[in-house]
């Protein structure tokens, strides 16, 4: 069964698939630009990692303990495409995705900082060119940078996601179902918008605004809090209204 997340990925990889859809400005001059096709490629590989390597199934929960970042957005899209519920707070989940596996404080892999347990813990190195996690990982943690490239570029679900299952719970306490992801959770934006989203607004706001822009065939530019939003950057990225 097709859900809005699946429809969105179909749209991003078809039509004008070479157009920029997600541009990230990170610290120290880092700039990453993903076309619809490349974004879909990352999402497909991540979905395949979840499904084929970690046995993720629709209805399971994944905690994204990540800062606002282009890789965080990939993980959220992959989770929704698979039919998982994303957890952005410290609630319980089947999987933990983190840029700081030291949060485990040396405990046995699979144990959450709050005392809960995870089926798997995935460590995400944030630098764009990272080919593996820099340094030692807590035993049992999966190295996303090293593993994701081993998975296929096309995602074929083993089971249909349930459109009536939760996709995410917002900070306002509202629960958004898979079938309502683009209707209730996504922010409202104009057709074809080139939208600037400050990472300082938080991951929930970044995801909501990005979904709203993509829904309208638009694109987004996400900037790290350390990046100065200059007139030169705004002009180069064709951002208006900031």
Short mmCIF file of N, CA, C and O in Angstrom, two decimals, residues 99-180:
data_model
loop_
_atom_site.label_atom_id
_atom_site.label_comp_id
_atom_site.label_asym_id
_atom_site.label_seq_id
_atom_site.Cartn_x
_atom_site.Cartn_y
_atom_site.Cartn_z
N UNK A 99 24.47 10.47 16.70
CA UNK A 99 25.78 11.00 16.31
C UNK A 99 26.73 11.01 17.49
O UNK A 99 27.88 11.43 17.35
N UNK A 100 26.26 10.53 18.64
CA UNK A 100 27.06 10.53 19.86
C UNK A 100 26.86 9.21 20.60
O UNK A 100 26.18 9.16 21.63
N UNK A 101 27.45 8.12 20.09
CA UNK A 101 27.27 6.83 20.77
C UNK A 101 27.86 6.78 22.16
O UNK A 101 27.57 5.86 22.93
N UNK A 102 28.68 7.78 22.51
CA UNK A 102 29.21 7.84 23.87
C UNK A 102 28.10 8.06 24.90
O UNK A 102 28.32 7.92 26.10
N UNK A 103 26.88 8.42 24.40
CA UNK A 103 25.73 8.54 25.30
C UNK A 103 25.47 7.23 26.03
O UNK A 103 24.85 7.21 27.10
N UNK A 104 25.94 6.14 25.43
CA UNK A 104 25.74 4.83 26.06
C UNK A 104 26.62 4.68 27.30
O UNK A 104 26.48 3.73 28.06
N UNK A 105 27.59 5.60 27.45
CA UNK A 105 28.42 5.63 28.67
C UNK A 105 29.12 4.31 28.97
O UNK A 105 29.23 3.89 30.12
N UNK A 106 29.54 3.64 27.91
CA UNK A 106 30.29 2.42 28.12
C UNK A 106 29.45 1.23 28.51
O UNK A 106 29.98 0.16 28.80
N UNK A 107 28.13 1.38 28.55
CA UNK A 107 27.27 0.25 28.90
C UNK A 107 27.24 -0.74 27.74
O UNK A 107 27.69 -0.45 26.64
N UNK A 108 26.69 -1.89 27.97
CA UNK A 108 26.58 -2.89 26.92
C UNK A 108 25.79 -2.32 25.76
O UNK A 108 24.79 -1.65 25.95
N UNK A 109 26.25 -2.58 24.54
CA UNK A 109 25.56 -2.09 23.37
C UNK A 109 24.12 -2.57 23.39
O UNK A 109 23.82 -3.69 23.73
N UNK A 110 23.21 -1.66 23.04
CA UNK A 110 21.80 -1.99 23.06
C UNK A 110 21.09 -1.43 24.28
O UNK A 110 19.88 -1.47 24.36
N UNK A 111 21.85 -0.87 25.22
CA UNK A 111 21.21 -0.30 26.41
C UNK A 111 21.13 1.21 26.29
O UNK A 111 22.11 1.88 25.98
N UNK A 112 19.95 1.74 26.49
CA UNK A 112 19.73 3.17 26.34
C UNK A 112 20.22 3.92 27.56
O UNK A 112 20.28 3.37 28.66
N UNK A 113 20.56 5.22 27.39
CA UNK A 113 20.97 6.01 28.54
C UNK A 113 19.92 6.03 29.64
O UNK A 113 20.24 6.11 30.82
N UNK A 114 18.63 5.97 29.26
CA UNK A 114 17.57 6.04 30.26
C UNK A 114 17.23 4.67 30.84
O UNK A 114 16.33 4.55 31.66
N UNK A 115 17.95 3.64 30.42
CA UNK A 115 17.72 2.32 30.98
C UNK A 115 16.91 1.40 30.10
O UNK A 115 16.76 0.22 30.41
N UNK A 116 16.37 1.93 28.99
CA UNK A 116 15.65 1.08 28.06
C UNK A 116 16.61 0.29 27.20
O UNK A 116 17.82 0.41 27.31
N UNK A 117 16.07 -0.53 26.32
CA UNK A 117 16.92 -1.32 25.44
C UNK A 117 16.54 -1.09 23.99
O UNK A 117 15.39 -0.75 23.67
N UNK A 118 17.50 -1.27 23.10
CA UNK A 118 17.31 -1.14 21.66
C UNK A 118 17.72 -2.44 20.98
O UNK A 118 18.64 -3.12 21.43
N UNK A 119 17.05 -2.75 19.88
CA UNK A 119 17.47 -3.89 19.08
C UNK A 119 18.81 -3.61 18.40
O UNK A 119 19.59 -4.53 18.15
N UNK A 120 19.05 -2.35 18.07
CA UNK A 120 20.30 -1.96 17.42
C UNK A 120 20.58 -0.50 17.68
O UNK A 120 19.65 0.31 17.83
N UNK A 121 21.87 -0.16 17.74
CA UNK A 121 22.31 1.23 17.87
C UNK A 121 23.17 1.54 16.66
O UNK A 121 24.13 0.82 16.36
N UNK A 122 22.82 2.61 15.95
CA UNK A 122 23.53 2.98 14.73
C UNK A 122 24.23 4.32 14.96
O UNK A 122 23.59 5.31 15.34
N UNK A 123 25.54 4.34 14.75
CA UNK A 123 26.33 5.55 14.93
C UNK A 123 26.48 6.26 13.58
O UNK A 123 26.91 5.64 12.60
N UNK A 124 26.14 7.54 13.54
CA UNK A 124 26.18 8.32 12.30
C UNK A 124 27.26 9.38 12.40
O UNK A 124 27.17 10.32 13.20
N UNK A 125 28.30 9.24 11.58
CA UNK A 125 29.33 10.26 11.46
C UNK A 125 28.78 11.38 10.58
O UNK A 125 28.36 11.13 9.45
N UNK A 126 28.78 12.61 11.06
CA UNK A 126 28.12 13.70 10.36
C UNK A 126 28.92 14.31 9.20
O UNK A 126 28.31 14.79 8.24
N UNK A 127 30.26 14.34 9.21
CA UNK A 127 30.97 14.92 8.07
C UNK A 127 30.59 14.23 6.76
O UNK A 127 30.46 13.01 6.70
N UNK A 128 30.41 15.02 5.72
CA UNK A 128 29.90 14.50 4.45
C UNK A 128 30.79 13.43 3.85
O UNK A 128 30.30 12.47 3.24
N UNK A 129 32.10 13.58 4.00
CA UNK A 129 33.04 12.66 3.35
C UNK A 129 33.47 11.50 4.24
O UNK A 129 34.33 10.71 3.87
N UNK A 130 32.85 11.38 5.41
CA UNK A 130 33.23 10.30 6.33
C UNK A 130 32.92 8.94 5.71
O UNK A 130 31.79 8.67 5.30
N UNK A 131 33.92 8.08 5.64
CA UNK A 131 33.74 6.73 5.11
C UNK A 131 33.54 5.71 6.23
O UNK A 131 33.16 4.57 5.98
N UNK A 132 33.84 6.12 7.46
CA UNK A 132 33.62 5.27 8.62
C UNK A 132 33.61 6.15 9.86
O UNK A 132 33.96 7.34 9.80
N UNK A 133 33.21 5.55 10.99
CA UNK A 133 33.20 6.30 12.24
C UNK A 133 34.63 6.62 12.66
O UNK A 133 35.50 5.75 12.64
N UNK A 134 34.91 7.88 13.03
CA UNK A 134 36.26 8.24 13.44
C UNK A 134 36.56 7.76 14.85
O UNK A 134 36.00 8.27 15.81
N UNK A 135 37.41 6.77 14.97
CA UNK A 135 37.75 6.27 16.30
C UNK A 135 37.03 4.98 16.63
O UNK A 135 36.45 4.32 15.76
N UNK A 136 37.06 4.63 17.91
CA UNK A 136 36.47 3.38 18.37
C UNK A 136 34.98 3.55 18.67
O UNK A 136 34.56 4.59 19.16
N UNK A 137 34.22 2.52 18.35
CA UNK A 137 32.80 2.51 18.65
C UNK A 137 32.52 1.57 19.82
O UNK A 137 33.21 0.56 19.98
N UNK A 138 31.51 1.92 20.61
CA UNK A 138 31.06 1.00 21.65
C UNK A 138 30.71 -0.32 21.00
O UNK A 138 30.08 -0.36 19.94
N UNK A 139 31.13 -1.43 21.59
CA UNK A 139 30.91 -2.74 21.01
C UNK A 139 29.46 -2.97 20.64
O UNK A 139 28.56 -2.74 21.44
N UNK A 140 29.23 -3.43 19.41
CA UNK A 140 27.88 -3.74 18.97
C UNK A 140 27.21 -2.62 18.20
O UNK A 140 26.19 -2.84 17.54
N UNK A 141 27.75 -1.39 18.26
CA UNK A 141 27.18 -0.29 17.48
C UNK A 141 27.47 -0.48 16.00
O UNK A 141 28.57 -0.89 15.61
N UNK A 142 26.51 -0.19 15.17
CA UNK A 142 26.66 -0.28 13.73
C UNK A 142 27.20 1.03 13.19
O UNK A 142 26.71 2.11 13.55
N UNK A 143 28.19 0.96 12.32
CA UNK A 143 28.81 2.14 11.72
C UNK A 143 28.06 2.48 10.43
O UNK A 143 28.24 1.83 9.40
N UNK A 144 27.21 3.51 10.48
CA UNK A 144 26.37 3.87 9.32
C UNK A 144 27.21 4.21 8.09
O UNK A 144 26.93 3.72 6.99
N UNK A 145 28.22 5.03 8.26
CA UNK A 145 29.02 5.46 7.11
C UNK A 145 29.66 4.28 6.39
O UNK A 145 29.74 4.25 5.17
N UNK A 146 30.11 3.29 7.15
CA UNK A 146 30.77 2.13 6.56
C UNK A 146 29.77 1.15 5.96
O UNK A 146 30.07 0.47 4.96
N UNK A 147 28.58 1.05 6.54
CA UNK A 147 27.62 0.02 6.14
C UNK A 147 26.66 0.46 5.04
O UNK A 147 26.24 -0.35 4.22
N UNK A 148 26.27 1.74 5.03
CA UNK A 148 25.18 2.15 4.15
C UNK A 148 25.52 1.96 2.67
O UNK A 148 24.65 1.63 1.86
N UNK A 149 26.79 2.14 2.32
CA UNK A 149 27.18 2.04 0.91
C UNK A 149 27.11 0.61 0.38
O UNK A 149 27.17 0.39 -0.82
N UNK A 150 26.97 -0.36 1.27
CA UNK A 150 26.91 -1.75 0.86
C UNK A 150 25.51 -2.15 0.42
O UNK A 150 25.32 -3.26 -0.11
N UNK A 151 24.54 -1.27 0.62
CA UNK A 151 23.15 -1.63 0.36
C UNK A 151 22.66 -1.06 -0.97
O UNK A 151 23.22 -0.11 -1.51
N UNK A 152 21.59 -1.66 -1.48
CA UNK A 152 21.10 -1.36 -2.81
C UNK A 152 20.53 0.04 -2.96
O UNK A 152 20.07 0.65 -2.00
N UNK A 153 20.55 0.51 -4.21
CA UNK A 153 20.08 1.86 -4.54
C UNK A 153 18.57 1.93 -4.73
O UNK A 153 18.01 3.02 -4.88
N UNK A 154 17.92 0.78 -4.77
CA UNK A 154 16.47 0.72 -4.97
C UNK A 154 15.85 0.00 -3.77
O UNK A 154 16.34 -1.06 -3.36
N UNK A 155 14.81 0.58 -3.21
CA UNK A 155 14.16 -0.01 -2.05
C UNK A 155 12.87 -0.71 -2.46
O UNK A 155 12.00 -0.12 -3.09
N UNK A 156 12.76 -1.99 -2.09
CA UNK A 156 11.54 -2.76 -2.30
C UNK A 156 11.11 -3.30 -0.94
O UNK A 156 11.80 -4.12 -0.34
N UNK A 157 9.98 -2.82 -0.46
CA UNK A 157 9.52 -3.18 0.87
C UNK A 157 9.11 -4.64 0.94
O UNK A 157 8.48 -5.17 0.02
N UNK A 158 9.47 -5.31 2.04
CA UNK A 158 9.05 -6.68 2.27
C UNK A 158 7.62 -6.75 2.78
O UNK A 158 6.94 -7.77 2.62
N UNK A 159 7.15 -5.66 3.38
CA UNK A 159 5.79 -5.60 3.92
C UNK A 159 5.24 -4.19 3.71
O UNK A 159 5.97 -3.21 3.80
N UNK A 160 3.94 -4.10 3.43
CA UNK A 160 3.32 -2.80 3.23
C UNK A 160 3.21 -2.05 4.55
O UNK A 160 2.78 -2.62 5.57
N UNK A 161 3.56 -0.76 4.55
CA UNK A 161 3.36 0.03 5.77
C UNK A 161 1.88 0.25 6.02
O UNK A 161 1.06 0.27 5.09
N UNK A 162 1.52 0.42 7.29
CA UNK A 162 0.15 0.66 7.67
C UNK A 162 -0.11 2.17 7.64
O UNK A 162 0.49 2.92 8.41
N UNK A 163 -0.99 2.66 6.75
CA UNK A 163 -1.23 4.11 6.69
C UNK A 163 -1.84 4.67 7.97
O UNK A 163 -1.78 5.88 8.20
N UNK A 164 -2.43 3.80 8.81
CA UNK A 164 -3.04 4.26 10.05
C UNK A 164 -2.10 4.18 11.25
O UNK A 164 -2.49 4.50 12.37
N UNK A 165 -0.86 3.76 11.01
CA UNK A 165 0.14 3.71 12.08
C UNK A 165 0.74 5.10 12.28
O UNK A 165 0.74 5.94 11.37
N UNK A 166 1.26 5.34 13.50
CA UNK A 166 1.88 6.64 13.77
C UNK A 166 3.17 6.81 12.97
O UNK A 166 3.97 5.89 12.87
N UNK A 167 3.37 8.02 12.45
CA UNK A 167 4.62 8.38 11.79
C UNK A 167 5.51 9.20 12.72
O UNK A 167 6.72 9.03 12.76
N UNK A 168 4.88 10.10 13.48
CA UNK A 168 5.64 10.98 14.37
C UNK A 168 4.67 11.65 15.34
O UNK A 168 3.49 11.86 15.00
N UNK A 169 5.14 11.95 16.52
CA UNK A 169 4.38 12.75 17.48
C UNK A 169 5.04 14.11 17.59
O UNK A 169 6.24 14.20 17.87
N UNK A 170 4.29 15.16 17.34
CA UNK A 170 4.85 16.50 17.37
C UNK A 170 5.05 17.02 18.77
O UNK A 170 4.51 16.48 19.75
N UNK A 171 5.81 18.08 18.89
CA UNK A 171 6.06 18.69 20.19
C UNK A 171 4.79 19.29 20.78
O UNK A 171 4.72 19.56 21.98
N UNK A 172 3.78 19.51 19.92
CA UNK A 172 2.51 20.04 20.40
C UNK A 172 1.60 18.95 20.96
O UNK A 172 0.46 19.20 21.35
N UNK A 173 2.13 17.71 20.97
CA UNK A 173 1.36 16.60 21.51
C UNK A 173 0.50 15.89 20.49
O UNK A 173 -0.10 14.85 20.80
N UNK A 174 0.41 16.40 19.28
CA UNK A 174 -0.41 15.77 18.25
C UNK A 174 0.32 14.59 17.64
O UNK A 174 1.52 14.64 17.39
N UNK A 175 -0.42 13.51 17.40
CA UNK A 175 0.13 12.35 16.73
C UNK A 175 -0.24 12.40 15.26
O UNK A 175 -1.40 12.62 14.91
N UNK A 176 0.74 12.19 14.41
CA UNK A 176 0.52 12.23 12.97
C UNK A 176 0.67 10.83 12.39
O UNK A 176 1.71 10.18 12.59
N UNK A 177 -0.34 10.37 11.71
CA UNK A 177 -0.33 9.04 11.12
C UNK A 177 0.45 9.05 9.81
O UNK A 177 0.67 10.10 9.19
N UNK A 178 0.84 7.85 9.37
CA UNK A 178 1.56 7.74 8.10
C UNK A 178 0.76 8.37 6.97
O UNK A 178 1.32 9.07 6.11
N UNK A 179 -0.54 8.16 6.95
CA UNK A 179 -1.36 8.67 5.86
C UNK A 179 -1.52 10.20 5.89
O UNK A 179 -1.90 10.81 4.89
N UNK A 180 -1.22 10.80 7.04
CA UNK A 180 -1.39 12.24 7.20
C UNK A 180 -0.07 13.00 7.25
O UNK A 180 -0.05 14.19 7.56
#
